[in-house]
Coordinates of C-alpha atoms in Angstrom, one line a residue:
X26 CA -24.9 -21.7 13.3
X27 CA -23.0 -21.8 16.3
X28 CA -20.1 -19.3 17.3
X29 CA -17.5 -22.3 17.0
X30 CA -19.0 -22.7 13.0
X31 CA -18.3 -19.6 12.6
X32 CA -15.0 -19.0 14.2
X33 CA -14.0 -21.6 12.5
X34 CA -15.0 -22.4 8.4
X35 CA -13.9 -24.6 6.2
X36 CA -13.8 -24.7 2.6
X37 CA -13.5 -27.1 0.1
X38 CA -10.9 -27.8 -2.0
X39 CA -9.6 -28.9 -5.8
X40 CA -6.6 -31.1 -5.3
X41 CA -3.6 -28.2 -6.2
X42 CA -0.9 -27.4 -4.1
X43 CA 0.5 -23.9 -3.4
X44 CA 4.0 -25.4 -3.2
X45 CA 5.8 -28.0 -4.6
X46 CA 9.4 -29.0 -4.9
X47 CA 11.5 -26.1 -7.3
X48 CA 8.7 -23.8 -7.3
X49 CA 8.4 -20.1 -6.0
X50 CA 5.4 -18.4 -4.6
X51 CA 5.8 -14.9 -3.3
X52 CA 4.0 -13.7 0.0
X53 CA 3.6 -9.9 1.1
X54 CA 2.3 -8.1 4.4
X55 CA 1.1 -4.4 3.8
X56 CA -0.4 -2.1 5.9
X57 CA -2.8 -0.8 3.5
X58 CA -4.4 2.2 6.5
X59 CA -7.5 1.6 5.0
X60 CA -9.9 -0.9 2.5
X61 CA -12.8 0.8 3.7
X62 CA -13.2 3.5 0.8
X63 CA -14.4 2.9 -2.5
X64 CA -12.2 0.7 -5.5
X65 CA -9.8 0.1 -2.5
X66 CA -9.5 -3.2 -2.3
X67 CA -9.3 -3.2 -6.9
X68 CA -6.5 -0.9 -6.7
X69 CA -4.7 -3.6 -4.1
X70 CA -5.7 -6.4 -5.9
X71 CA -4.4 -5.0 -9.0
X72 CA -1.0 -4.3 -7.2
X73 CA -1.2 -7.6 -5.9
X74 CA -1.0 -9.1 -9.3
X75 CA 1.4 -6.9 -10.6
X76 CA 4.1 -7.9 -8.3
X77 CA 2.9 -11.6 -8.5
X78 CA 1.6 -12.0 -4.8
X79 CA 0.1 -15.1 -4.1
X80 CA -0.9 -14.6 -0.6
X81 CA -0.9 -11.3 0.8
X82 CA -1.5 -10.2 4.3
X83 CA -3.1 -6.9 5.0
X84 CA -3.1 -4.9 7.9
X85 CA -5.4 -2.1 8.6
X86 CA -8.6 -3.5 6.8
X87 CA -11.0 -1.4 8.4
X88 CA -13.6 -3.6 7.3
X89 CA -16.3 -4.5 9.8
X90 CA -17.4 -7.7 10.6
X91 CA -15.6 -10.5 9.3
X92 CA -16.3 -13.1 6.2
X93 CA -14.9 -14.7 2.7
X94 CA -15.4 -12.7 -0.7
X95 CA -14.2 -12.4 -3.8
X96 CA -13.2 -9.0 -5.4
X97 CA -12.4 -9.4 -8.9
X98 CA -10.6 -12.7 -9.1
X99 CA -8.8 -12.7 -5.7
X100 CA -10.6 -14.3 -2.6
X101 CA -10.7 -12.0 0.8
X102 CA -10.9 -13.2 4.2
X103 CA -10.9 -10.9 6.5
X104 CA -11.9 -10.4 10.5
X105 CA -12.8 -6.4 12.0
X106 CA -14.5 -5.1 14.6
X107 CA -18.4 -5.6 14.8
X108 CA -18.8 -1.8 14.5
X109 CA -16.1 0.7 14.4
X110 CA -13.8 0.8 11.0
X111 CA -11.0 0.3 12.9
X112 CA -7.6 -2.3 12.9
X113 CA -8.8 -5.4 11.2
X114 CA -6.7 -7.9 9.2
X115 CA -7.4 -9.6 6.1
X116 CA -5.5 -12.2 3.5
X117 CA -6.1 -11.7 0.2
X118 CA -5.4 -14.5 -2.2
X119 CA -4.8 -15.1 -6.1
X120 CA -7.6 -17.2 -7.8
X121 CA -4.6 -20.3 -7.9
X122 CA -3.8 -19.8 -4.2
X123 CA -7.4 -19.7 -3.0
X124 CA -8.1 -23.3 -4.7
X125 CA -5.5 -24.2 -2.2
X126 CA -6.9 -22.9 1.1
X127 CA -8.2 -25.3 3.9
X128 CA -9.4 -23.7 6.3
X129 CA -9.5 -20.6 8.5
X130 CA -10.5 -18.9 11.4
X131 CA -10.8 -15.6 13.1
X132 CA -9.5 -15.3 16.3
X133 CA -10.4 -11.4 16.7
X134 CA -9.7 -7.7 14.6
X135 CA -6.3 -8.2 14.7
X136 CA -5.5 -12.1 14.2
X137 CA -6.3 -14.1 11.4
X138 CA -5.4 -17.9 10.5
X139 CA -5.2 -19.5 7.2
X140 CA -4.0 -22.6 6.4
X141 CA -3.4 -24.5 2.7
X142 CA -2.3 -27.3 1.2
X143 CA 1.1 -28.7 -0.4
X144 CA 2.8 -31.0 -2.0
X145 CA 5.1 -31.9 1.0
X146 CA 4.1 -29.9 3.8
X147 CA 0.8 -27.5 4.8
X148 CA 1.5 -24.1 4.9
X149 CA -0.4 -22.0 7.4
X150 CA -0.2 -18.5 7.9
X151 CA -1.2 -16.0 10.8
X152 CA -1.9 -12.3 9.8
X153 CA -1.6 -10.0 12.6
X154 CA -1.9 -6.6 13.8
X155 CA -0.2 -5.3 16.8
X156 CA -1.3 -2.8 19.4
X157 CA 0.9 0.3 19.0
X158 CA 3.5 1.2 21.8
X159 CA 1.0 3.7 22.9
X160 CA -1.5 0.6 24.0
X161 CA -2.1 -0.3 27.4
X162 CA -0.1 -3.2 28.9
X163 CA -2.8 -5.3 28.9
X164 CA -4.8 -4.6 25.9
X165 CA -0.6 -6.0 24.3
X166 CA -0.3 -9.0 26.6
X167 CA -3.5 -10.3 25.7
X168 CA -2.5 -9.7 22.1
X169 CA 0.8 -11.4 22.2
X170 CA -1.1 -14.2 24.7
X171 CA -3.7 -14.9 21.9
X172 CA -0.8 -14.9 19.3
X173 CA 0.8 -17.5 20.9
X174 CA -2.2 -19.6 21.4
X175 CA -2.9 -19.9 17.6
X176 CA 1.6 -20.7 17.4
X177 CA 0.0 -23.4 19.9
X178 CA -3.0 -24.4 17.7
X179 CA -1.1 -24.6 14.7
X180 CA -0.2 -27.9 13.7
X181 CA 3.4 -28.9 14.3
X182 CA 5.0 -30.6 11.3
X183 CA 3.3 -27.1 9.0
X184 CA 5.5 -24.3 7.7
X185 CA 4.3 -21.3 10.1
X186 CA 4.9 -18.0 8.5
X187 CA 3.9 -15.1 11.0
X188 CA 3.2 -11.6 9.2
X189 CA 1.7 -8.5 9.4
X190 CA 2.3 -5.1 11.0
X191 CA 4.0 -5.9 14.7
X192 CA 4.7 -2.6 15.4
X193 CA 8.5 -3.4 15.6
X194 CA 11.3 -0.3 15.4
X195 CA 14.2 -2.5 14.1
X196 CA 16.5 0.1 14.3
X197 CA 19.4 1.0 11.7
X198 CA 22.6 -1.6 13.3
X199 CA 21.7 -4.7 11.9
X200 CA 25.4 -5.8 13.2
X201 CA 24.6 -9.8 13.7
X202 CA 21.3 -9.7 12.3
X203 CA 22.1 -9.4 8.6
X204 CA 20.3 -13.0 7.9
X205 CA 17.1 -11.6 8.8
X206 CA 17.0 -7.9 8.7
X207 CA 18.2 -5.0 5.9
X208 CA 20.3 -2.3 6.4
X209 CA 17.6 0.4 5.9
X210 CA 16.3 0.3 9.1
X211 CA 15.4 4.0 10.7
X212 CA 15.3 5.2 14.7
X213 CA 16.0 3.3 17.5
X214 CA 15.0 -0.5 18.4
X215 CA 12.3 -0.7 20.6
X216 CA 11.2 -3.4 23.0
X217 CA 8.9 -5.4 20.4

C-alpha cells in the first residue's frame, strides 16, 4: 500500500444520509486529555450516546498510530504520533452516522478530515488540535498553514464545520460577538 492509500481511505457506504431537510443531528468537540488508559474510550462512548452525539470530535487521543475501529457500536478514526502518546485527534461516530461516512484522511497528530453524505449537501468535518501558546512560532504556522490547506482541499459547495481544541482564550466581553460566543467566557482574549 502506498503512503497516498493510506493517507487517504475510503469506505463504503449504505445509501443514508446524516442530514436531511427538518432533521437535527448534534455534533461535539471534547478534549478528552487522554484515550490511552483502559475502558476510556467505553466511558466516552457511553457519554456520547447519552447526550445523543452523532459525530464527536476528540482532542487529546493519545493514541498512537492512526486507523478505523469500532469500540462497542461507535466507529473511531483517529491519527497520533507513530510513538509517543501524545496530541492526537480522533472522530468518533454513532453506528447511524458511520453508515454515512465517505471518506477520510489523516493529515498528521493533530488534523483529521472526515467527510459524509446528505440529502442536499456533504458534510465534511476537520478535527483539530492546536499547538499551545507556549509552542514555537513555527511548529503554529505550519499548523495553521496545513489547516488551511485541508479549508483548501475541501470541496467548495460542502458544509465545513471546523472543531476541536484551538487553544483560543475568548475572553469574558462578548460585546458584538453574542451570535457566536457565550457570556461565560474567563481571562483575557488572546491572539488565536
Amino acid at each position: 500500500m502506498t503512503s497516498s492509500q493510506e493517507n487517504h481511505q475510503r469506505t463504503t457506504r449504505l445509501r443514508s444520509y446524516l442530514l436531511r431537510p427538518n432533521s437535527n443531528i448534534h455534533i461535539a468537540a471534547w478534549n478528552v486529555r487522554t484515550m490511552f488508559e483502559t475502558s476510556r474510550s467505553a466511558q466516552i462512548a457511553k457519554k456520547m450516546k447519552q447526550y445523543d452525539i452523532s459525530i464527536l470530535g476528540i482532542s487529546e487521543a493519545r493514541w498512537t498510530g492512526s486507523g478505523k475501529i469500532t469500540c462497542n457500536s461507535e466507529t473511531i478514526i483517529y491519527s497520533g504520533k507513530d510513538q509517543d502518546h501524545q496530541s492526537g485527534v480522533a472522530i468518533m461516530m454513532s453506528k447511524e452516522t458511520s453508515k454515512t461516512l465517505i471518506e477520510w484522511y489523516l493529515v498528521n497528530d493533530r488534523i483529521l478530515y472526515a467527510r459524509f453524505d446528505s440529502k442536499h449537501i456533504k458534510l465534511s468535518v476537520i478535527q483539530c488540535y492546536s499547538p499551545t501558546n507556549d509552542a514555537n512560532d513555527d511548529e503554529k504556522d505550519t499548523f495553521y498553514n496545513q489547516l488551511q490547506s485541508v479549508l483548501h482541499r475541501t470541496p467548495k459547495h460542502d458544509m465545513v464545520i471546523v472543531m476541536g481544541d484551538l487553544d483560543a482564550k475568548v475572553g469574558k466581553d462578548n460585546t458584538g460577538k453574542e451570535a457566536c460566543m457565550g457570556a461565560h467566557g474567563i481571562g483575557q482574549l488572546n491572539d488565536k
